[in-house]
Structure formats: structure tokens, C-alpha cells
Amino acid sequence: MTPIRLNTLARGLRTLQRPASVLLLPGQPMSGPHESGWPVASHDDALMAWRDWCVAQAGRRCRIALSCQWVMSGVVPMSEAATAHEAQSLMARQWDHYVNVGAEQLAAQGLVRTTRAGQSWLVCAMPRALVQDLQALAHAHGVGVVWMGPWWAAGAQRWWSHGARHGAGSAPRQLCAQEPGWSTRWIAEADQVSRLWVEPSIAPASPSGDGVTTVSLLRHGAASASCLWDDEATHRLISGRDAAWRGDA
């Protein structure tokens, strides 16, 4: 068997493995709108780190967890929007007001996805250029991207379902998901996410307390200066398997 065939066989076997999970961060914090006009951080540094990972992991399948600096997120109560399309339209108006990204720019430069969170719609938008660049490098090295989205997605779902299973009641529950320099915050009341926003954070918050579940990437080993995190502690966190998502200290 020729070396080329052996290499092809090795790639084929690797695709049968469980998808790898990596976390991508900008490396440099967002300081203002990117040159494209989209209000997110540049992905140039992360793209180089992603290229190196793809070269080393050629043939793998992969889930890409993204920094909140690349994902605009918001919630719309189902009482205000009966369909996902209506929720996207309402969210587009809010983004137009707060970050000057309206429906036309979303259609031209963004990829918008909507899912249910109890009696609310969760709406997320990623820059199309980021998605296309990551996919192009993956394709060049035979890496299959099976999912791409905000790093807190699986964990927030576990936090939500854990509260539902344990009868959280009508008292508001709060989640703070931290990454270097930024926090994504949720407020849930009964079966509805009432608020979701992103804000700068100077230092890691204290562990869970006062009704707030705090989950921080900064406590999970990877160097905060790195653009790509690929270690077991990070895998547990972005897959939602870490106990921190249940509010355990």
C-alpha cells in the first residue's frame, strides 16, 4: 500500500471518531467596530491558529465554539413573536438601534439562527466572513465542521434544563458565562428567558452565589492569550458536561 493510500486511510478512520471540540477566541479584545462595519472583533489571529489546528488534525470532524465577541445574541419572548422569523425581525430592529446593524446588513453580512429557550426565542447572528473563512480552511485540510456557535450554547441549555428539573419556580435565575474580557449574562423567570446581554468584564466574578450561576473559562487551565483552546477542561465546559453549569461551586 502506498504512503498516499495509508494517509487517506488514516484520515478516513479519524472521521469516525467522536467530533473534536475547540474554542476560538479573538486574541485581541474588541475595541470598536471591525473594518467591515460588523460590530465584532477581527478574526485574523484566530484564523491562523485554526489553520495550524487543521493541519495537525487533518481528517477530523469538529465542533467550533466561538467567543461571544463574534456572536450577537438576544432573546425575544414568544408573546411578542409567534414564529422564528418574527423573532429575527424584532431582534434585527434592536441590533439596528443598539449596534447599528439592521436587517439589510444582517442579510448581506450575517448568518442568523433562531432556537427556542422555553417560552422565548434565542436569536444569534455570526459574521458570514468568519464562518466562510473557517470553513474554507477546514475543507482544505479535510476537517468536517459539524457545528459552529457560541461557546456557552450547550452549557446554557444544561443550566436551563437543570433549573427546570429541580423546580426553580418563578424566582429569577441568573447565569454569568465569562471569557477573557467579556461576560454573557442571562436572566430566566419561570419558563422564559427574559434578558440576555453581553458586557465587558474586568476580572473573573466570584463563584456561584446570590442566585447567580457563574461559569468562567478563566478557571479552566488554558492560557487566556491563546486564540484556540483545545484541552480537556475546556472540552467539558463547552460541551455542557462541566458541573459548573448546574451551579455547583
C-alpha positions as YAML, in Angstrom:
chain: A
units: angstrom
residues:
- id: 1
  name: MET
  ca: [0.00, 0.00, 0.00]
- id: 2
  name: THR
  ca: [1.45, 3.37, -1.00]
- id: 3
  name: PRO
  ca: [2.07, 6.14, 1.57]
- id: 4
  name: ILE
  ca: [-0.67, 8.21, -0.08]
- id: 5
  name: ARG
  ca: [-3.20, 5.43, 0.41]
- id: 6
  name: LEU
  ca: [-2.11, 4.94, 4.01]
- id: 7
  name: ASN
  ca: [-2.61, 8.63, 4.64]
- id: 8
  name: THR
  ca: [-6.05, 8.51, 3.05]
- id: 9
  name: LEU
  ca: [-7.00, 5.51, 5.19]
- id: 10
  name: ALA
  ca: [-5.80, 7.27, 8.35]
- id: 11
  name: ARG
  ca: [-7.94, 10.31, 7.54]
- id: 12
  name: GLY
  ca: [-10.94, 8.09, 6.94]
- id: 13
  name: LEU
  ca: [-10.53, 6.39, 10.32]
- id: 14
  name: ARG
  ca: [-10.20, 9.71, 12.09]
- id: 15
  name: THR
  ca: [-13.52, 10.91, 10.70]
- id: 16
  name: LEU
  ca: [-15.21, 8.02, 12.52]
- id: 17
  name: GLN
  ca: [-14.06, 9.33, 15.88]
- id: 18
  name: ARG
  ca: [-16.16, 11.50, 18.12]
- id: 19
  name: PRO
  ca: [-16.05, 15.09, 16.85]
- id: 20
  name: ALA
  ca: [-13.32, 17.17, 18.41]
- id: 21
  name: SER
  ca: [-14.29, 20.40, 20.16]
- id: 22
  name: VAL
  ca: [-12.24, 23.56, 20.02]
- id: 23
  name: LEU
  ca: [-12.77, 27.04, 21.40]
- id: 24
  name: LEU
  ca: [-11.80, 30.03, 19.27]
- id: 25
  name: LEU
  ca: [-11.16, 33.47, 20.77]
- id: 26
  name: PRO
  ca: [-10.05, 36.66, 19.00]
- id: 27
  name: GLY
  ca: [-6.80, 37.01, 20.93]
- id: 28
  name: GLN
  ca: [-7.23, 40.78, 20.96]
- id: 29
  name: PRO
  ca: [-10.31, 42.21, 22.68]
- id: 30
  name: MET
  ca: [-12.87, 44.12, 20.67]
- id: 31
  name: SER
  ca: [-12.22, 47.86, 20.82]
- id: 32
  name: GLY
  ca: [-14.79, 49.05, 18.28]
- id: 33
  name: PRO
  ca: [-16.48, 48.07, 15.02]
- id: 34
  name: HIS
  ca: [-14.35, 45.96, 12.71]
- id: 35
  name: GLU
  ca: [-13.38, 47.46, 9.37]
- id: 36
  name: SER
  ca: [-16.19, 45.51, 7.71]
- id: 37
  name: GLY
  ca: [-18.72, 47.56, 9.69]
- id: 38
  name: TRP
  ca: [-19.83, 44.46, 11.59]
- id: 39
  name: PRO
  ca: [-19.53, 45.23, 15.34]
- id: 40
  name: VAL
  ca: [-17.33, 42.27, 16.26]
- id: 41
  name: ALA
  ca: [-13.63, 41.64, 16.76]
- id: 42
  name: SER
  ca: [-11.28, 40.75, 13.92]
- id: 43
  name: HIS
  ca: [-10.74, 37.03, 13.42]
- id: 44
  name: ASP
  ca: [-7.33, 37.25, 11.69]
- id: 45
  name: ASP
  ca: [-5.27, 35.87, 14.60]
- id: 46
  name: ALA
  ca: [-7.76, 33.11, 15.32]
- id: 47
  name: LEU
  ca: [-7.76, 32.12, 11.66]
- id: 48
  name: MET
  ca: [-4.03, 31.41, 11.78]
- id: 49
  name: ALA
  ca: [-4.46, 29.32, 14.94]
- id: 50
  name: TRP
  ca: [-7.34, 27.45, 13.30]
- id: 51
  name: ARG
  ca: [-5.20, 26.77, 10.22]
- id: 52
  name: ASP
  ca: [-2.47, 25.23, 12.38]
- id: 53
  name: TRP
  ca: [-5.03, 23.09, 14.21]
- id: 54
  name: CYS
  ca: [-6.50, 21.85, 10.92]
- id: 55
  name: VAL
  ca: [-3.05, 20.91, 9.63]
- id: 56
  name: ALA
  ca: [-2.35, 18.90, 12.81]
- id: 57
  name: GLN
  ca: [-5.84, 17.33, 12.90]
- id: 58
  name: ALA
  ca: [-6.43, 16.73, 9.19]
- id: 59
  name: GLY
  ca: [-9.39, 14.46, 8.58]
- id: 60
  name: ARG
  ca: [-11.14, 15.11, 11.89]
- id: 61
  name: ARG
  ca: [-14.72, 16.17, 12.45]
- id: 62
  name: CYS
  ca: [-15.02, 19.19, 14.68]
- id: 63
  name: ARG
  ca: [-17.37, 21.40, 16.69]
- id: 64
  name: ILE
  ca: [-16.24, 25.03, 16.83]
- id: 65
  name: ALA
  ca: [-17.20, 27.03, 19.92]
- id: 66
  name: LEU
  ca: [-16.90, 30.78, 19.33]
- id: 67
  name: SER
  ca: [-16.22, 33.76, 21.56]
- id: 68
  name: CYS
  ca: [-19.17, 35.99, 22.38]
- id: 69
  name: GLN
  ca: [-17.21, 38.73, 20.59]
- id: 70
  name: TRP
  ca: [-18.19, 37.08, 17.30]
- id: 71
  name: VAL
  ca: [-21.80, 36.28, 18.11]
- id: 72
  name: MET
  ca: [-24.55, 38.85, 18.59]
- id: 73
  name: SER
  ca: [-27.24, 37.27, 20.76]
- id: 74
  name: GLY
  ca: [-30.61, 38.25, 22.14]
- id: 75
  name: VAL
  ca: [-33.95, 36.88, 23.29]
- id: 76
  name: VAL
  ca: [-37.50, 37.66, 22.23]
- id: 77
  name: PRO
  ca: [-40.48, 36.43, 24.28]
- id: 78
  name: MET
  ca: [-42.85, 34.20, 22.31]
- id: 79
  name: SER
  ca: [-45.64, 36.50, 23.47]
- id: 80
  name: GLU
  ca: [-44.10, 39.12, 21.16]
- id: 81
  name: ALA
  ca: [-43.15, 36.84, 18.26]
- id: 82
  name: ALA
  ca: [-45.14, 33.78, 17.21]
- id: 83
  name: THR
  ca: [-42.51, 32.48, 14.76]
- id: 84
  name: ALA
  ca: [-38.73, 32.35, 14.47]
- id: 85
  name: HIS
  ca: [-38.93, 34.73, 11.50]
- id: 86
  name: GLU
  ca: [-40.82, 37.31, 13.56]
- id: 87
  name: ALA
  ca: [-38.28, 36.93, 16.37]
- id: 88
  name: GLN
  ca: [-35.43, 37.60, 13.93]
- id: 89
  name: SER
  ca: [-37.18, 40.70, 12.62]
- id: 90
  name: LEU
  ca: [-37.70, 42.09, 16.13]
- id: 91
  name: MET
  ca: [-34.10, 41.29, 17.09]
- id: 92
  name: ALA
  ca: [-32.84, 42.97, 13.93]
- id: 93
  name: ARG
  ca: [-34.60, 46.16, 14.98]
- id: 94
  name: GLN
  ca: [-32.91, 46.02, 18.37]
- id: 95
  name: TRP
  ca: [-29.48, 45.43, 16.83]
- id: 96
  name: ASP
  ca: [-30.13, 48.29, 14.42]
- id: 97
  name: HIS
  ca: [-30.88, 50.56, 17.38]
- id: 98
  name: TYR
  ca: [-28.04, 49.47, 19.69]
- id: 99
  name: VAL
  ca: [-25.18, 48.49, 17.36]
- id: 100
  name: ASN
  ca: [-26.29, 49.94, 14.01]
- id: 101
  name: VAL
  ca: [-26.72, 46.58, 12.27]
- id: 102
  name: GLY
  ca: [-30.11, 46.42, 10.60]
- id: 103
  name: ALA
  ca: [-31.96, 43.82, 8.57]
- id: 104
  name: GLU
  ca: [-30.20, 44.62, 5.28]
- id: 105
  name: GLN
  ca: [-26.73, 44.30, 6.77]
- id: 106
  name: LEU
  ca: [-27.73, 41.12, 8.60]
- id: 107
  name: ALA
  ca: [-28.88, 39.60, 5.32]
- id: 108
  name: ALA
  ca: [-25.73, 40.65, 3.47]
- id: 109
  name: GLN
  ca: [-23.03, 40.03, 6.09]
- id: 110
  name: GLY
  ca: [-24.51, 37.77, 8.75]
- id: 111
  name: LEU
  ca: [-25.78, 34.27, 9.38]
- id: 112
  name: VAL
  ca: [-28.76, 34.32, 11.75]
- id: 113
  name: ARG
  ca: [-30.04, 31.28, 13.63]
- id: 114
  name: THR
  ca: [-33.01, 31.03, 16.00]
- id: 115
  name: THR
  ca: [-33.97, 28.38, 18.53]
- id: 116
  name: ARG
  ca: [-36.45, 28.11, 21.39]
- id: 117
  name: ALA
  ca: [-35.50, 28.70, 25.01]
- id: 118
  name: GLY
  ca: [-38.62, 27.85, 26.97]
- id: 119
  name: GLN
  ca: [-41.21, 30.45, 26.06]
- id: 120
  name: SER
  ca: [-38.62, 32.69, 24.41]
- id: 121
  name: TRP
  ca: [-36.73, 32.74, 21.12]
- id: 122
  name: LEU
  ca: [-32.93, 32.81, 21.25]
- id: 123
  name: VAL
  ca: [-31.57, 34.66, 18.21]
- id: 124
  name: CYS
  ca: [-27.86, 34.56, 17.34]
- id: 125
  name: ALA
  ca: [-26.00, 36.16, 14.44]
- id: 126
  name: MET
  ca: [-22.43, 35.47, 13.29]
- id: 127
  name: PRO
  ca: [-20.47, 37.32, 10.59]
- id: 128
  name: ARG
  ca: [-20.64, 35.44, 7.31]
- id: 129
  name: ALA
  ca: [-16.96, 36.21, 6.58]
- id: 130
  name: LEU
  ca: [-15.85, 34.43, 9.76]
- id: 131
  name: VAL
  ca: [-17.90, 31.34, 9.01]
- id: 132
  name: GLN
  ca: [-16.73, 31.18, 5.41]
- id: 133
  name: ASP
  ca: [-13.05, 31.62, 6.32]
- id: 134
  name: LEU
  ca: [-13.18, 28.90, 8.99]
- id: 135
  name: GLN
  ca: [-14.99, 26.51, 6.65]
- id: 136
  name: ALA
  ca: [-12.58, 27.16, 3.78]
- id: 137
  name: LEU
  ca: [-9.57, 26.22, 5.90]
- id: 138
  name: ALA
  ca: [-11.36, 23.19, 7.27]
- id: 139
  name: HIS
  ca: [-12.24, 22.00, 3.76]
- id: 140
  name: ALA
  ca: [-8.64, 22.47, 2.60]
- id: 141
  name: HIS
  ca: [-7.45, 20.00, 5.25]
- id: 142
  name: GLY
  ca: [-10.32, 17.55, 5.19]
- id: 143
  name: VAL
  ca: [-11.75, 18.77, 8.51]
- id: 144
  name: GLY
  ca: [-15.53, 18.45, 8.78]
- id: 145
  name: VAL
  ca: [-17.25, 21.18, 10.78]
- id: 146
  name: VAL
  ca: [-20.42, 19.62, 12.23]
- id: 147
  name: TRP
  ca: [-21.45, 22.59, 14.39]
- id: 148
  name: MET
  ca: [-20.43, 26.21, 14.97]
- id: 149
  name: GLY
  ca: [-21.90, 28.57, 17.55]
- id: 150
  name: PRO
  ca: [-21.43, 30.45, 20.83]
- id: 151
  name: TRP
  ca: [-19.25, 28.64, 23.35]
- id: 152
  name: TRP
  ca: [-21.91, 28.81, 26.06]
- id: 153
  name: ALA
  ca: [-24.71, 27.21, 23.99]
- id: 154
  name: ALA
  ca: [-24.59, 23.65, 25.37]
- id: 155
  name: GLY
  ca: [-23.86, 24.78, 28.91]
- id: 156
  name: ALA
  ca: [-26.66, 27.32, 28.97]
- id: 157
  name: GLN
  ca: [-29.03, 24.60, 27.80]
- id: 158
  name: ARG
  ca: [-27.90, 22.40, 30.69]
- id: 159
  name: TRP
  ca: [-28.29, 25.30, 33.14]
- id: 160
  name: TRP
  ca: [-31.81, 25.84, 31.84]
- id: 161
  name: SER
  ca: [-32.85, 22.18, 31.97]
- id: 162
  name: HIS
  ca: [-31.27, 21.66, 35.40]
- id: 163
  name: GLY
  ca: [-33.36, 24.50, 36.80]
- id: 164
  name: ALA
  ca: [-36.50, 23.09, 35.19]
- id: 165
  name: ARG
  ca: [-35.86, 19.60, 36.61]
- id: 166
  name: HIS
  ca: [-35.27, 20.91, 40.10]
- id: 167
  name: GLY
  ca: [-38.28, 23.17, 40.27]
- id: 168
  name: ALA
  ca: [-36.63, 26.59, 40.12]
- id: 169
  name: GLY
  ca: [-40.09, 28.16, 40.44]
- id: 170
  name: SER
  ca: [-40.87, 31.71, 39.49]
- id: 171
  name: ALA
  ca: [-37.88, 33.36, 41.21]
- id: 172
  name: PRO
  ca: [-35.47, 34.81, 38.63]
- id: 173
  name: ARG
  ca: [-32.39, 32.73, 37.91]
- id: 174
  name: GLN
  ca: [-29.22, 34.34, 36.61]
- id: 175
  name: LEU
  ca: [-26.31, 32.94, 34.61]
- id: 176
  name: CYS
  ca: [-22.97, 34.65, 34.03]
- id: 177
  name: ALA
  ca: [-20.77, 32.93, 31.42]
- id: 178
  name: GLN
  ca: [-17.31, 34.53, 31.40]
- id: 179
  name: GLU
  ca: [-14.49, 34.55, 28.90]
- id: 180
  name: PRO
  ca: [-11.39, 36.76, 28.82]
- id: 181
  name: GLY
  ca: [-12.65, 40.33, 28.97]
- id: 182
  name: TRP
  ca: [-16.35, 39.63, 28.40]
- id: 183
  name: SER
  ca: [-19.41, 38.11, 30.05]
- id: 184
  name: THR
  ca: [-22.66, 36.78, 28.62]
- id: 185
  name: ARG
  ca: [-25.50, 37.18, 31.11]
- id: 186
  name: TRP
  ca: [-28.92, 35.53, 31.20]
- id: 187
  name: ILE
  ca: [-31.96, 36.15, 33.39]
- id: 188
  name: ALA
  ca: [-34.66, 33.48, 33.36]
- id: 189
  name: GLU
  ca: [-38.02, 33.71, 35.07]
- id: 190
  name: ALA
  ca: [-40.30, 30.67, 35.22]
- id: 191
  name: ASP
  ca: [-40.26, 29.17, 31.70]
- id: 192
  name: GLN
  ca: [-38.99, 32.26, 29.90]
- id: 193
  name: VAL
  ca: [-35.60, 33.86, 29.32]
- id: 194
  name: SER
  ca: [-36.39, 37.49, 29.98]
- id: 195
  name: ARG
  ca: [-32.99, 39.02, 29.24]
- id: 196
  name: LEU
  ca: [-29.71, 38.13, 27.53]
- id: 197
  name: TRP
  ca: [-26.84, 40.57, 27.05]
- id: 198
  name: VAL
  ca: [-23.06, 40.78, 26.70]
- id: 199
  name: GLU
  ca: [-20.89, 43.18, 28.68]
- id: 200
  name: PRO
  ca: [-17.19, 43.81, 29.34]
- id: 201
  name: SER
  ca: [-15.77, 42.17, 32.46]
- id: 202
  name: ILE
  ca: [-12.54, 43.34, 34.04]
- id: 203
  name: ALA
  ca: [-11.96, 40.43, 36.41]
- id: 204
  name: PRO
  ca: [-13.46, 36.95, 36.96]
- id: 205
  name: ALA
  ca: [-16.58, 37.02, 39.09]
- id: 206
  name: SER
  ca: [-16.79, 35.13, 42.34]
- id: 207
  name: PRO
  ca: [-18.18, 31.56, 42.25]
- id: 208
  name: SER
  ca: [-21.92, 30.97, 42.22]
- id: 209
  name: GLY
  ca: [-23.85, 32.86, 44.86]
- id: 210
  name: ASP
  ca: [-26.76, 35.22, 45.42]
- id: 211
  name: GLY
  ca: [-28.80, 33.31, 42.86]
- id: 212
  name: VAL
  ca: [-26.18, 33.72, 40.12]
- id: 213
  name: THR
  ca: [-24.59, 30.72, 38.43]
- id: 214
  name: THR
  ca: [-21.11, 31.82, 37.37]
- id: 215
  name: VAL
  ca: [-19.17, 29.82, 34.80]
- id: 216
  name: SER
  ca: [-15.73, 31.05, 33.78]
- id: 217
  name: LEU
  ca: [-13.36, 29.87, 31.09]
- id: 218
  name: LEU
  ca: [-10.59, 31.56, 33.06]
- id: 219
  name: ARG
  ca: [-10.69, 28.84, 35.71]
- id: 220
  name: HIS
  ca: [-10.16, 26.01, 33.26]
- id: 221
  name: GLY
  ca: [-6.48, 25.94, 32.55]
- id: 222
  name: ALA
  ca: [-5.97, 27.25, 29.02]
- id: 223
  name: ALA
  ca: [-3.83, 30.36, 28.55]
- id: 224
  name: SER
  ca: [-6.07, 33.37, 28.15]
- id: 225
  name: ALA
  ca: [-3.77, 34.81, 25.47]
- id: 226
  name: SER
  ca: [-4.31, 31.83, 23.16]
- id: 227
  name: CYS
  ca: [-6.70, 32.11, 20.22]
- id: 228
  name: LEU
  ca: [-7.52, 28.39, 20.16]
- id: 229
  name: TRP
  ca: [-8.19, 26.31, 23.28]
- id: 230
  name: ASP
  ca: [-8.11, 22.53, 22.94]
- id: 231
  name: ASP
  ca: [-7.80, 20.90, 26.35]
- id: 232
  name: GLU
  ca: [-9.98, 18.52, 28.33]
- id: 233
  name: ALA
  ca: [-11.22, 21.09, 30.85]
- id: 234
  name: THR
  ca: [-12.34, 23.39, 28.05]
- id: 235
  name: HIS
  ca: [-13.99, 20.46, 26.26]
- id: 236
  name: ARG
  ca: [-16.07, 19.68, 29.35]
- id: 237
  name: LEU
  ca: [-17.09, 23.30, 29.70]
- id: 238
  name: ILE
  ca: [-18.13, 23.98, 26.10]
- id: 239
  name: SER
  ca: [-19.89, 20.63, 25.80]
- id: 240
  name: GLY
  ca: [-22.05, 21.44, 28.84]
- id: 241
  name: ARG
  ca: [-20.66, 18.49, 30.82]
- id: 242
  name: ASP
  ca: [-18.94, 20.56, 33.49]
- id: 243
  name: ALA
  ca: [-20.66, 20.60, 36.89]
- id: 244
  name: ALA
  ca: [-20.33, 24.40, 37.00]
- id: 245
  name: TRP
  ca: [-23.32, 24.71, 34.67]
- id: 246
  name: ARG
  ca: [-25.51, 23.21, 37.40]
- id: 247
  name: GLY
  ca: [-24.43, 25.94, 39.78]
- id: 248
  name: ASP
  ca: [-22.07, 23.65, 41.69]
- id: 249
  name: ALA
  ca: [-19.09, 25.51, 43.18]
...
